[in-house]
PDB file of C-alpha atoms and ligand atoms in Angstrom:
ATOM      1  CA  MET C  11     -18.919 -21.743   4.103  1.00 47.00           C
ATOM      2  CA  THR C  12     -15.309 -21.980   5.504  1.00 63.00           C
ATOM      3  CA  ASP C  13     -13.643 -19.756   7.444  1.00 85.00           C
ATOM      4  CA  ALA C  14     -10.779 -18.939   5.429  1.00 95.00           C
ATOM      5  CA  ARG C  15     -10.188 -15.287   4.961  1.00 96.00           C
ATOM      6  CA  ILE C  16      -7.267 -12.820   3.926  1.00 97.00           C
ATOM      7  CA  SER C  17      -4.177 -12.644   6.373  1.00 97.00           C
ATOM      8  CA  GLY C  18      -1.952 -10.196   5.121  1.00 97.00           C
ATOM      9  CA  LEU C  19      -0.791  -7.544   2.588  1.00 98.00           C
ATOM     10  CA  ARG C  20       2.241  -8.686   1.237  1.00 98.00           C
ATOM     11  CA  SER C  21       2.923  -6.387  -1.918  1.00 98.00           C
ATOM     12  CA  VAL C  22       1.973  -4.102  -4.651  1.00 98.00           C
ATOM     13  CA  GLU C  23       2.995  -4.911  -7.968  1.00 98.00           C
ATOM     14  CA  LEU C  24       2.928  -1.331 -10.607  1.00 98.00           C
ATOM     15  CA  GLY C  25       3.364  -0.941 -14.129  1.00 97.00           C
ATOM     16  CA  VAL C  26       5.988   1.814 -14.771  1.00 96.00           C
ATOM     17  CA  PRO C  27       7.437   3.302 -18.262  1.00 95.00           C
ATOM     18  CA  ASP C  28      10.702   3.197 -17.458  1.00 94.00           C
ATOM     19  CA  LEU C  29      11.556  -0.139 -15.586  1.00 95.00           C
ATOM     20  CA  GLU C  30      15.365   0.537 -14.955  1.00 94.00           C
ATOM     21  CA  VAL C  31      14.814   3.826 -13.747  1.00 93.00           C
ATOM     22  CA  SER C  32      12.310   3.152 -11.231  1.00 96.00           C
ATOM     23  CA  SER C  33      13.951   0.191  -9.773  1.00 96.00           C
ATOM     24  CA  ASP C  34      16.791   2.515  -9.337  1.00 96.00           C
ATOM     25  CA  PHE C  35      14.157   4.584  -7.165  1.00 97.00           C
ATOM     26  CA  TYR C  36      12.830   1.286  -5.074  1.00 98.00           C
ATOM     27  CA  ARG C  37      16.401   0.732  -4.945  1.00 98.00           C
ATOM     28  CA  LYS C  38      19.004   3.338  -3.841  1.00 97.00           C
ATOM     29  CA  VAL C  39      16.511   6.221  -2.716  1.00 97.00           C
ATOM     30  CA  TRP C  40      13.586   4.074  -0.706  1.00 98.00           C
ATOM     31  CA  GLY C  41      15.716   1.294   0.284  1.00 98.00           C
ATOM     32  CA  LEU C  42      14.759  -1.824  -0.941  1.00 98.00           C
ATOM     33  CA  GLU C  43      16.748  -4.520  -2.730  1.00 98.00           C
ATOM     34  CA  GLU C  44      15.835  -6.500  -5.733  1.00 98.00           C
ATOM     35  CA  ILE C  45      16.060  -9.729  -5.692  1.00 97.00           C
ATOM     36  CA  ALA C  46      15.128 -11.335  -8.028  1.00 96.00           C
ATOM     37  CA  ALA C  47      14.315 -10.345 -12.266  1.00 96.00           C
ATOM     38  CA  GLU C  48      12.822 -12.029 -15.482  1.00 95.00           C
ATOM     39  CA  GLY C  49      10.551 -11.075 -18.709  1.00 94.00           C
ATOM     40  CA  ASP C  50       9.375  -7.602 -17.783  1.00 94.00           C
ATOM     41  CA  ALA C  51       9.521  -7.730 -14.078  1.00 97.00           C
ATOM     42  CA  ILE C  52      11.269  -6.867 -11.208  1.00 98.00           C
ATOM     43  CA  TYR C  53      11.050  -7.617  -7.135  1.00 98.00           C
ATOM     44  CA  LEU C  54      12.540  -6.174  -4.630  1.00 98.00           C
ATOM     45  CA  ARG C  55      11.782  -6.673  -1.138  1.00 98.00           C
ATOM     46  CA  GLY C  56      11.962  -4.900   2.343  1.00 98.00           C
ATOM     47  CA  THR C  57      14.053  -5.650   5.568  1.00 98.00           C
ATOM     48  CA  GLY C  58      11.046  -8.442   7.031  1.00 97.00           C
ATOM     49  CA  ALA C  59      10.461 -11.622   5.882  1.00 97.00           C
ATOM     50  CA  GLU C  60       8.052 -11.183   2.751  1.00 98.00           C
ATOM     51  CA  HIS C  61       9.572 -12.634  -0.587  1.00 98.00           C
ATOM     52  CA  HIS C  62       9.237  -8.938  -2.195  1.00 98.00           C
ATOM     53  CA  VAL C  63       7.084  -5.779  -1.135  1.00 98.00           C
ATOM     54  CA  VAL C  64       6.872  -4.118  -4.811  1.00 98.00           C
ATOM     55  CA  THR C  65       7.224  -5.853  -8.258  1.00 98.00           C
ATOM     56  CA  LEU C  66       7.727  -3.730 -10.934  1.00 98.00           C
ATOM     57  CA  ARG C  67       6.780  -4.451 -14.801  1.00 98.00           C
ATOM     58  CA  GLN C  68       7.764  -2.637 -17.955  1.00 97.00           C
ATOM     59  CA  ARG C  69       4.239  -1.117 -19.161  1.00 96.00           C
ATOM     60  CA  PRO C  70       3.467   2.034 -21.306  1.00 95.00           C
ATOM     61  CA  LYS C  71       2.485   3.620 -18.539  1.00 94.00           C
ATOM     62  CA  ALA C  72       1.912   3.544 -14.813  1.00 95.00           C
ATOM     63  CA  GLU C  73      -0.054   1.643 -13.454  1.00 95.00           C
ATOM     64  CA  LEU C  74      -1.542  -0.036 -10.229  1.00 97.00           C
ATOM     65  CA  LEU C  75      -1.553  -4.019 -11.852  1.00 98.00           C
ATOM     66  CA  ALA C  76      -2.473  -5.481  -9.164  1.00 98.00           C
ATOM     67  CA  VAL C  77      -2.467  -5.343  -4.474  1.00 98.00           C
ATOM     68  CA  HIS C  78      -1.674  -8.659  -3.443  1.00 98.00           C
ATOM     69  CA  PHE C  79      -2.530 -10.678  -0.296  1.00 98.00           C
ATOM     70  CA  SER C  80      -1.391 -13.381   2.106  1.00 98.00           C
ATOM     71  CA  THR C  81      -3.824 -15.800   3.476  1.00 98.00           C
ATOM     72  CA  SER C  82      -2.781 -18.884   6.012  1.00 97.00           C
ATOM     73  CA  ASP C  83      -2.464 -22.061   3.233  1.00 98.00           C
ATOM     74  CA  ARG C  84      -2.778 -23.730   0.187  1.00 98.00           C
ATOM     75  CA  THR C  85      -6.691 -25.037   1.382  1.00 98.00           C
ATOM     76  CA  ALA C  86      -7.370 -21.667   2.177  1.00 98.00           C
ATOM     77  CA  VAL C  87      -6.502 -20.094  -1.263  1.00 98.00           C
ATOM     78  CA  ALA C  88      -8.415 -22.230  -2.571  1.00 98.00           C
ATOM     79  CA  ALA C  89     -11.138 -22.229  -0.653  1.00 97.00           C
ATOM     80  CA  LEU C  90     -11.128 -18.135  -1.428  1.00 97.00           C
ATOM     81  CA  HIS C  91     -10.933 -18.981  -5.113  1.00 97.00           C
ATOM     82  CA  ALA C  92     -13.768 -20.960  -4.298  1.00 97.00           C
ATOM     83  CA  ARG C  93     -15.913 -18.256  -2.737  1.00 95.00           C
ATOM     84  CA  ALA C  94     -15.054 -15.661  -5.252  1.00 95.00           C
ATOM     85  CA  LYS C  95     -16.127 -17.780  -8.720  1.00 94.00           C
ATOM     86  CA  ALA C  96     -19.523 -18.388  -6.004  1.00 93.00           C
ATOM     87  CA  TYR C  97     -19.728 -14.755  -5.362  1.00 90.00           C
ATOM     88  CA  GLY C  98     -19.557 -13.949  -8.939  1.00 89.00           C
ATOM     89  CA  ALA C  99     -16.308 -11.319  -8.066  1.00 91.00           C
ATOM     90  CA  ASP C 100     -14.950 -10.037 -11.632  1.00 91.00           C
ATOM     91  CA  ALA C 101     -11.839 -11.837 -13.836  1.00 94.00           C
ATOM     92  CA  VAL C 102     -11.148 -14.964 -11.284  1.00 96.00           C
ATOM     93  CA  SER C 103      -7.990 -16.820 -12.815  1.00 98.00           C
ATOM     94  CA  GLU C 104      -7.217 -20.072 -12.370  1.00 97.00           C
ATOM     95  CA  LEU C 105      -5.716 -21.379  -9.251  1.00 98.00           C
ATOM     96  CA  THR C 106      -2.125 -20.821 -10.448  1.00 98.00           C
ATOM     97  CA  GLU C 107       0.916 -22.810  -9.338  1.00 98.00           C
ATOM     98  CA  LEU C 108       3.070 -19.423  -9.336  1.00 98.00           C
ATOM     99  CA  PRO C 109       6.413 -18.655 -10.363  1.00 96.00           C
ATOM    100  CA  ARG C 110       9.487 -19.621  -8.505  1.00 96.00           C
ATOM    101  CA  VAL C 111      11.160 -16.059  -9.235  1.00 96.00           C
ATOM    102  CA  ALA C 112       8.286 -14.970  -7.410  1.00 96.00           C
ATOM    103  CA  GLY C 113       8.369 -16.611  -4.596  1.00 97.00           C
ATOM    104  CA  GLY C 114       5.936 -20.195  -6.029  1.00 98.00           C
ATOM    105  CA  GLY C 115       3.415 -20.791  -3.704  1.00 98.00           C
ATOM    106  CA  LEU C 116      -0.770 -21.231  -5.050  1.00 98.00           C
ATOM    107  CA  GLY C 117      -2.759 -18.159  -6.234  1.00 98.00           C
ATOM    108  CA  PHE C 118      -5.236 -16.437  -8.232  1.00 98.00           C
ATOM    109  CA  ARG C 119      -6.110 -12.902  -9.240  1.00 98.00           C
ATOM    110  CA  PHE C 120      -9.473 -11.444  -9.167  1.00 97.00           C
ATOM    111  CA  ARG C 121     -11.076  -8.116  -9.651  1.00 96.00           C
ATOM    112  CA  THR C 122     -12.954  -5.899  -6.803  1.00 94.00           C
ATOM    113  CA  PRO C 123     -16.682  -4.750  -8.202  1.00 91.00           C
ATOM    114  CA  GLU C 124     -15.055  -1.353  -9.679  1.00 92.00           C
ATOM    115  CA  GLY C 125     -12.542  -3.145 -11.064  1.00 94.00           C
ATOM    116  CA  LEU C 126      -9.409  -2.518  -9.380  1.00 95.00           C
ATOM    117  CA  PRO C 127      -7.046  -5.464  -9.658  1.00 97.00           C
ATOM    118  CA  MET C 128      -5.959  -7.989  -6.452  1.00 98.00           C
ATOM    119  CA  ALA C 129      -4.316 -11.050  -6.297  1.00 98.00           C
ATOM    120  CA  ILE C 130      -4.034 -13.544  -3.501  1.00 98.00           C
ATOM    121  CA  SER C 131      -1.275 -16.757  -2.828  1.00 98.00           C
ATOM    122  CA  ALA C 132      -0.157 -18.880   0.074  1.00 98.00           C
ATOM    123  CA  ASP C 133       2.538 -20.944   0.531  1.00 98.00           C
ATOM    124  CA  VAL C 134       4.802 -17.984  -0.805  1.00 98.00           C
ATOM    125  CA  ALA C 135       8.933 -18.340   0.118  1.00 98.00           C
ATOM    126  CA  GLN C 136       9.239 -16.129   2.663  1.00 97.00           C
ATOM    127  CA  HIS C 137      12.928 -14.621   3.439  1.00 97.00           C
ATOM    128  CA  ALA C 138      15.113 -16.363   6.913  1.00 94.00           C
ATOM    129  CA  ASP C 139      16.703 -13.511   7.454  1.00 89.00           C
ATOM    130  CA  VAL C 140      15.596 -10.101   8.057  1.00 86.00           C
ATOM    131  CA  ILE C 141      17.793  -7.193   7.958  1.00 89.00           C
ATOM    132  CA  ALA C 142      18.393  -4.813  10.023  1.00 93.00           C
ATOM    133  CA  ASP C 143      18.331  -1.618   9.168  1.00 97.00           C
ATOM    134  CA  ARG C 144      15.979   1.155  10.993  1.00 97.00           C
ATOM    135  CA  ALA C 145      15.938   3.244   8.048  1.00 98.00           C
ATOM    136  CA  ARG C 146      15.044   0.723   5.652  1.00 98.00           C
ATOM    137  CA  PRO C 147      11.121  -0.208   4.987  1.00 98.00           C
ATOM    138  CA  THR C 148      10.201  -3.608   6.680  1.00 98.00           C
ATOM    139  CA  LYS C 149       6.741  -4.342   5.006  1.00 98.00           C
ATOM    140  CA  LEU C 150       4.163  -2.998   2.556  1.00 98.00           C
ATOM    141  CA  THR C 151       1.640  -1.750   5.603  1.00 98.00           C
ATOM    142  CA  HIS C 152      -1.152  -0.492   3.915  1.00 98.00           C
ATOM    143  CA  VAL C 153      -3.000   0.534   0.655  1.00 98.00           C
ATOM    144  CA  VAL C 154      -5.782   2.852  -0.020  1.00 97.00           C
ATOM    145  CA  LEU C 155      -7.704   3.093  -2.912  1.00 96.00           C
ATOM    146  CA  ASN C 156      -9.898   5.442  -4.053  1.00 95.00           C
ATOM    147  CA  SER C 157     -13.894   4.286  -4.593  1.00 93.00           C
ATOM    148  CA  ALA C 158     -16.670   6.590  -6.010  1.00 91.00           C
ATOM    149  CA  ARG C 159     -19.199   2.763  -4.791  1.00 89.00           C
ATOM    150  CA  ILE C 160     -17.521   2.802  -1.233  1.00 86.00           C
ATOM    151  CA  ASP C 161     -20.484   0.642   0.469  1.00 81.00           C
ATOM    152  CA  ASP C 162     -19.721  -1.869  -2.208  1.00 83.00           C
ATOM    153  CA  GLN C 163     -16.102  -1.992  -2.085  1.00 86.00           C
ATOM    154  CA  THR C 164     -16.558  -2.565   1.475  1.00 82.00           C
ATOM    155  CA  SER C 165     -19.014  -5.442   2.130  1.00 83.00           C
ATOM    156  CA  PHE C 166     -16.932  -6.885  -0.841  1.00 91.00           C
ATOM    157  CA  PHE C 167     -13.662  -7.296   0.773  1.00 94.00           C
ATOM    158  CA  ARG C 168     -15.690  -7.895   4.685  1.00 93.00           C
ATOM    159  CA  ASP C 169     -18.055 -10.932   2.864  1.00 93.00           C
ATOM    160  CA  LEU C 170     -15.859 -12.311   0.247  1.00 94.00           C
ATOM    161  CA  LEU C 171     -12.135 -11.739   2.057  1.00 96.00           C
ATOM    162  CA  GLY C 172     -13.091 -12.110   5.840  1.00 95.00           C
ATOM    163  CA  PHE C 173     -11.907  -8.393   6.560  1.00 96.00           C
ATOM    164  CA  ARG C 174     -13.097  -6.360   9.249  1.00 95.00           C
ATOM    165  CA  HIS C 175     -14.347  -2.661  10.483  1.00 94.00           C
ATOM    166  CA  ALA C 176     -11.486  -0.483  11.735  1.00 96.00           C
ATOM    167  CA  ASP C 177     -13.021   2.997  11.721  1.00 96.00           C
ATOM    168  CA  SER C 178     -14.639   5.325   9.622  1.00 95.00           C
ATOM    169  CA  THR C 179     -14.249   8.914   8.624  1.00 95.00           C
ATOM    170  CA  ASP C 180     -16.170  11.278   6.246  1.00 93.00           C
ATOM    171  CA  MET C 181     -13.664  10.839   3.840  1.00 92.00           C
ATOM    172  CA  MET C 182     -12.298   7.283   3.966  1.00 94.00           C
ATOM    173  CA  GLU C 183     -13.457   3.711   5.335  1.00 94.00           C
ATOM    174  CA  PHE C 184     -10.506   1.740   7.309  1.00 96.00           C
ATOM    175  CA  ILE C 185     -10.629  -2.130   7.203  1.00 96.00           C
ATOM    176  CA  ARG C 186      -8.397  -4.989   8.517  1.00 96.00           C
ATOM    177  CA  CYS C 187      -7.069  -8.350   8.404  1.00 96.00           C
ATOM    178  CA  CYS C 188      -4.581  -8.522  10.704  1.00 95.00           C
ATOM    179  CA  SER C 189      -3.656  -6.852  13.857  1.00 96.00           C
ATOM    180  CA  ASP C 190      -2.854  -3.232  11.970  1.00 97.00           C
ATOM    181  CA  HIS C 191      -5.154  -1.024  12.640  1.00 97.00           C
ATOM    182  CA  HIS C 192      -5.954  -1.210   8.876  1.00 97.00           C
ATOM    183  CA  SER C 193      -4.314  -2.994   5.696  1.00 98.00           C
ATOM    184  CA  ILE C 194      -7.093  -0.844   3.282  1.00 97.00           C
ATOM    185  CA  ALA C 195      -9.328   1.753   3.200  1.00 96.00           C
ATOM    186  CA  TYR C 196     -11.649   3.372   0.207  1.00 94.00           C
ATOM    187  CA  ALA C 197     -10.995   7.280   0.446  1.00 93.00           C
ATOM    188  CA  ARG C 198     -13.891   8.369  -0.761  1.00 90.00           C
ATOM    189  CA  GLY C 199     -13.486   9.587  -4.430  1.00 81.00           C
ATOM    190  CA  THR C 200     -13.610   9.256  -8.030  1.00 81.00           C
ATOM    191  CA  GLY C 201     -12.418   5.885  -8.283  1.00 81.00           C
ATOM    192  CA  PRO C 202     -11.373   3.619  -8.587  1.00 93.00           C
ATOM    193  CA  SER C 203      -7.351   4.603  -8.846  1.00 94.00           C
ATOM    194  CA  LEU C 204      -4.392   3.680  -6.085  1.00 96.00           C
ATOM    195  CA  ASN C 205      -4.842   6.606  -4.084  1.00 96.00           C
ATOM    196  CA  HIS C 206      -1.039   5.607  -2.057  1.00 98.00           C
ATOM    197  CA  MET C 207       1.153   2.349  -0.830  1.00 98.00           C
ATOM    198  CA  ALA C 208       2.495   2.929   2.842  1.00 98.00           C
ATOM    199  CA  TYR C 209       5.554   1.272   3.847  1.00 98.00           C
ATOM    200  CA  GLU C 210       6.393   0.231   7.978  1.00 98.00           C
ATOM    201  CA  MET C 211       9.104   1.875   9.030  1.00 98.00           C
ATOM    202  CA  PRO C 212      10.949  -0.194  12.249  1.00 97.00           C
ATOM    203  CA  ASN C 213      10.768   2.943  14.275  1.00 98.00           C
ATOM    204  CA  PHE C 214      10.134   7.097  14.212  1.00 98.00           C
ATOM    205  CA  ASP C 215      14.351   7.368  13.843  1.00 98.00           C
ATOM    206  CA  GLY C 216      14.500   5.409  11.119  1.00 98.00           C
ATOM    207  CA  LEU C 217      11.304   7.025   9.316  1.00 98.00           C
ATOM    208  CA  MET C 218      13.379  10.354  10.055  1.00 98.00           C
ATOM    209  CA  ARG C 219      16.632   8.730   8.201  1.00 98.00           C
ATOM    210  CA  GLY C 220      14.455   7.372   5.198  1.00 98.00           C
ATOM    211  CA  ALA C 221      12.401  10.876   4.962  1.00 98.00           C
ATOM    212  CA  GLY C 222      16.065  12.455   5.556  1.00 98.00           C
ATOM    213  CA  ARG C 223      17.395  10.366   2.096  1.00 98.00           C
ATOM    214  CA  MET C 224      14.369  11.272  -0.458  1.00 97.00           C
ATOM    215  CA  LYS C 225      14.638  14.808   0.629  1.00 96.00           C
ATOM    216  CA  GLN C 226      18.738  15.182  -0.326  1.00 96.00           C
ATOM    217  CA  ASN C 227      17.393  13.159  -3.350  1.00 95.00           C
ATOM    218  CA  GLY C 228      15.300  15.839  -4.591  1.00 94.00           C
ATOM    219  CA  PHE C 229      12.001  14.241  -3.446  1.00 95.00           C
ATOM    220  CA  ASN C 230       9.694  17.078  -1.213  1.00 95.00           C
ATOM    221  CA  ILE C 231       8.116  16.010   2.029  1.00 97.00           C
ATOM    222  CA  GLU C 232       4.346  16.665   0.509  1.00 97.00           C
ATOM    223  CA  TRP C 233       2.514  15.641   3.822  1.00 97.00           C
ATOM    224  CA  GLY C 234       4.075  15.371   7.279  1.00 95.00           C
ATOM    225  CA  VAL C 235       5.436  14.416   9.112  1.00 97.00           C
ATOM    226  CA  GLY C 236       2.585  13.957  11.521  1.00 97.00           C
ATOM    227  CA  ARG C 237       0.701  11.673  13.434  1.00 97.00           C
ATOM    228  CA  HIS C 238      -2.614  10.201  11.603  1.00 96.00           C
ATOM    229  CA  GLY C 239      -6.031  10.398  14.278  1.00 93.00           C
ATOM    230  CA  PRO C 240      -7.125   6.790  12.794  1.00 95.00           C
ATOM    231  CA  GLY C 241      -4.451   4.276  12.960  1.00 96.00           C
ATOM    232  CA  ASN C 242      -2.153   6.945  15.275  1.00 96.00           C
ATOM    233  CA  ASN C 243       0.292   6.103  13.189  1.00 97.00           C
ATOM    234  CA  ILE C 244       3.134   8.451  12.424  1.00 98.00           C
ATOM    235  CA  PHE C 245       2.966   9.502   8.201  1.00 98.00           C
ATOM    236  CA  THR C 246       5.508  11.593   5.882  1.00 98.00           C
ATOM    237  CA  TYR C 247       4.122  11.726   2.394  1.00 98.00           C
ATOM    238  CA  PHE C 248       6.231  11.877  -0.755  1.00 98.00           C
ATOM    239  CA  ILE C 249       5.570  11.503  -5.127  1.00 96.00           C
ATOM    240  CA  GLU C 250       7.627   8.438  -6.330  1.00 96.00           C
ATOM    241  CA  PRO C 251       9.050   8.905  -9.934  1.00 94.00           C
ATOM    242  CA  ASN C 252       6.547   7.478 -11.267  1.00 94.00           C
ATOM    243  CA  GLY C 253       3.742   9.514  -9.874  1.00 94.00           C
ATOM    244  CA  PHE C 254       2.370   7.208  -7.459  1.00 96.00           C
ATOM    245  CA  VAL C 255       2.332   8.300  -3.568  1.00 97.00           C
ATOM    246  CA  THR C 256       3.716   6.669  -1.863  1.00 98.00           C
ATOM    247  CA  GLU C 257       4.249   6.935   2.504  1.00 98.00           C
ATOM    248  CA  TYR C 258       7.015   5.983   4.860  1.00 98.00           C
ATOM    249  CA  THR C 259       5.392   5.390   8.284  1.00 98.00           C
ATOM    250  CA  THR C 260       5.624   4.135  11.994  1.00 98.00           C
ATOM    251  CA  GLU C 261       3.788   3.039  15.178  1.00 98.00           C
ATOM    252  CA  VAL C 262       0.926   1.927  13.623  1.00 97.00           C
ATOM    253  CA  GLU C 263      -1.734   0.820  16.417  1.00 97.00           C
ATOM    254  CA  GLN C 264      -2.033  -3.063  16.945  1.00 97.00           C
ATOM    255  CA  VAL C 265      -5.739  -3.975  17.355  1.00 96.00           C
ATOM    256  CA  ASP C 266      -6.674  -6.782  19.651  1.00 90.00           C
ATOM    257  CA  GLU C 267      -8.889  -8.701  17.459  1.00 80.00           C
ATOM    258  CA  ALA C 268     -11.285 -10.007  20.067  1.00 83.00           C
ATOM    259  CA  THR C 269     -11.756  -6.220  22.113  1.00 90.00           C
ATOM    260  CA  TYR C 270     -11.091  -3.274  18.862  1.00 94.00           C
ATOM    261  CA  VAL C 271     -14.173  -1.388  18.672  1.00 94.00           C
ATOM    262  CA  PRO C 272     -13.845   1.088  15.921  1.00 95.00           C
ATOM    263  CA  ASN C 273     -14.703   4.735  15.448  1.00 95.00           C
ATOM    264  CA  THR C 274     -17.174   6.647  13.816  1.00 96.00           C
ATOM    265  CA  ALA C 275     -17.065   9.115  11.626  1.00 96.00           C
ATOM    266  CA  GLU C 276     -18.733  11.570  14.094  1.00 96.00           C
ATOM    267  CA  TYR C 277     -16.176  10.701  16.509  1.00 96.00           C
ATOM    268  CA  TRP C 278     -13.571  11.644  14.468  1.00 95.00           C
ATOM    269  CA  ARG C 279     -15.121  15.182  13.548  1.00 94.00           C
ATOM    270  CA  ASN C 280     -14.911  15.540  16.764  1.00 93.00           C
ATOM    271  CA  PHE C 281     -11.465  14.628  17.336  1.00 93.00           C
ATOM    272  CA  PRO C 282      -9.021  17.652  18.279  1.00 89.00           C
ATOM    273  CA  GLY C 283      -6.374  16.831  17.049  1.00 85.00           C
ATOM    274  CA  ARG C 284      -7.416  16.981  12.923  1.00 86.00           C
ATOM    275  CA  PRO C 285      -4.993  16.300  10.308  1.00 87.00           C
ATOM    276  CA  CYS C 286      -2.064  15.845  12.808  1.00 94.00           C
ATOM    277  CA  ARG C 287      -2.463  14.978  16.191  1.00 96.00           C
ATOM    278  CA  TRP C 288       0.208  16.888  16.988  1.00 96.00           C
ATOM    279  CA  ASN C 289      -1.153  19.442  15.588  1.00 93.00           C
ATOM    280  CA  MET C 290       1.751  19.499  12.938  1.00 93.00           C
ATOM    281  CA  ALA C 291       1.514  18.348   9.825  1.00 94.00           C
ATOM    282  CA  GLY C 292      -1.406  20.594   8.043  1.00 88.00           C
ATOM    283  CA  HIS C 293      -2.862  19.710   5.356  1.00 92.00           C
ATOM    284  CA  PRO C 294      -1.349  17.441   2.048  1.00 95.00           C
ATOM    285  CA  SER C 295       0.508  19.820  -0.430  1.00 96.00           C
ATOM    286  CA  ASN C 296      -2.252  20.636  -3.787  1.00 95.00           C
ATOM    287  CA  ARG C 297       0.039  18.006  -5.896  1.00 95.00           C
ATOM    288  CA  LEU C 298      -0.005  15.271  -3.396  1.00 96.00           C
ATOM    289  CA  LYS C 299      -3.514  16.058  -3.154  1.00 94.00           C
ATOM    290  CA  ALA C 300      -3.694  15.857  -7.444  1.00 94.00           C
ATOM    291  CA  ALA C 301      -1.320  12.638  -6.833  1.00 95.00           C
ATOM    292  CA  MET C 302      -3.675  11.236  -4.938  1.00 95.00           C
ATOM    293  CA  SER C 303      -6.301  11.415  -6.659  1.00 91.00           C
ATOM    294  CA  GLY C 304      -4.641  10.437 -10.150  1.00 82.00           C
ATOM    295  CA  GLU C 305      -4.739  13.283 -11.063  1.00 77.00           C
ATOM    296  CA  LEU C 306      -1.416  15.173 -11.335  1.00 73.00           C
ATOM    297  CA  THR C 307      -1.052  17.216 -14.834  1.00 63.00           C
ATOM    298  CA  THR C 308       1.301  17.026 -17.361  1.00 56.00           C
ATOM    299  CA  ASP C 309       3.620  19.008 -16.096  1.00 61.00           C
ATOM    300  CA  GLU C 310       3.223  17.323 -13.014  1.00 63.00           C
ATOM    301  CA  ASN C 311       4.452  14.509 -14.047  1.00 62.00           C
ATOM    302  CA  LEU C 312       7.834  16.287 -16.314  1.00 58.00           C
ATOM    303  CA  ARG C 313       8.470  17.415 -13.007  1.00 64.00           C
ATOM    304  CA  CYS C 314       8.533  13.743 -11.657  1.00 64.00           C
ATOM    305  CA  GLU C 315      10.748  12.845 -14.320  1.00 65.00           C
ATOM    306  CA  GLU C 316      13.272  15.539 -13.803  1.00 71.00           C
ATOM    307  CA  VAL C 317      13.584  14.472 -10.037  1.00 67.00           C
ATOM    308  CA  MET C 318      14.593  11.044 -11.489  1.00 66.00           C
ATOM    309  CA  ALA C 319      16.515  12.231 -13.930  1.00 68.00           C
ATOM    310  CA  ARG C 320      19.295  14.825 -11.542  1.00 65.00           C
ATOM    311  CA  THR C 321      18.666  11.943  -8.770  1.00 62.00           C
ATOM    312  CA  LEU C 322      19.979   9.721 -10.006  1.00 64.00           C
ATOM    313  CA  GLY C 323      22.485  11.096 -12.312  1.00 66.00           C
ATOM    314  CA  ARG C 324      21.021  10.678 -16.149  1.00 60.00           C
TER     315      ARG C 324
HETATM  316 FE1  FE2 Y  30      -1.980   6.007   4.276  1.00 65.12          FE
END
């Protein structure tokens, strides 16, 4: 057994019913930059070094197509591929040279025990230029997934992929793969599905500027601005035009890999600042709760489309 493991979160790959409109939103409103397009896909970067943080693909309906992770090098990705096959992970693809348009590198795809699509890659091109703009996202910093079999998911990520436990609450399990307090969390629920994705803003002022841009374009703050308990990050949540929940966040707790000690659900149950350390944010809107659990009604989806049309002047 090698010590190869996941070293970070790269990007999310989203199926969207209208590629052009979704690209407009992610570029003009969310603050990403299109760097490549080919076939049914558009790749968008943040201001950090990661080649792309979002891939949009034309699909009949909105769906999560993959969460992409990094590992240290080609040897590590090959070791993780062999380990995934030996572990009996579902739908493990061949180890493949990745398209140059997506930054190249070596990688493979697989599914979690509940069937959620994942991918691991190494040796992907990085941007030499880091853009200084605090109002735009630097990177994808965490993804939260709904799970009906949370113990299976957590052990899969720990034993196969090398994640470590970060925190537990009654609602969620947080796991980490780098100095960020968490890169993945599982919400106890109906799953499997995408609960939300979070993008790091450089600082609090940048987060507020991004949130203001969203408001000016017709997207309500559905939860926040507040500061979470686990992870200590400042948050603000929105529903993007496809019905996915998306978060601007900043000041995510940085943990010392060697000394960090996770807290228990009991600890957080008795924590005074719930659900916001500032006692500011209150609870998420009902609309956000529905979107997080993948249960937005048709009416709500129509509202998303109206906002998108108004936003983009169509
Ligand atoms: Fe979050």
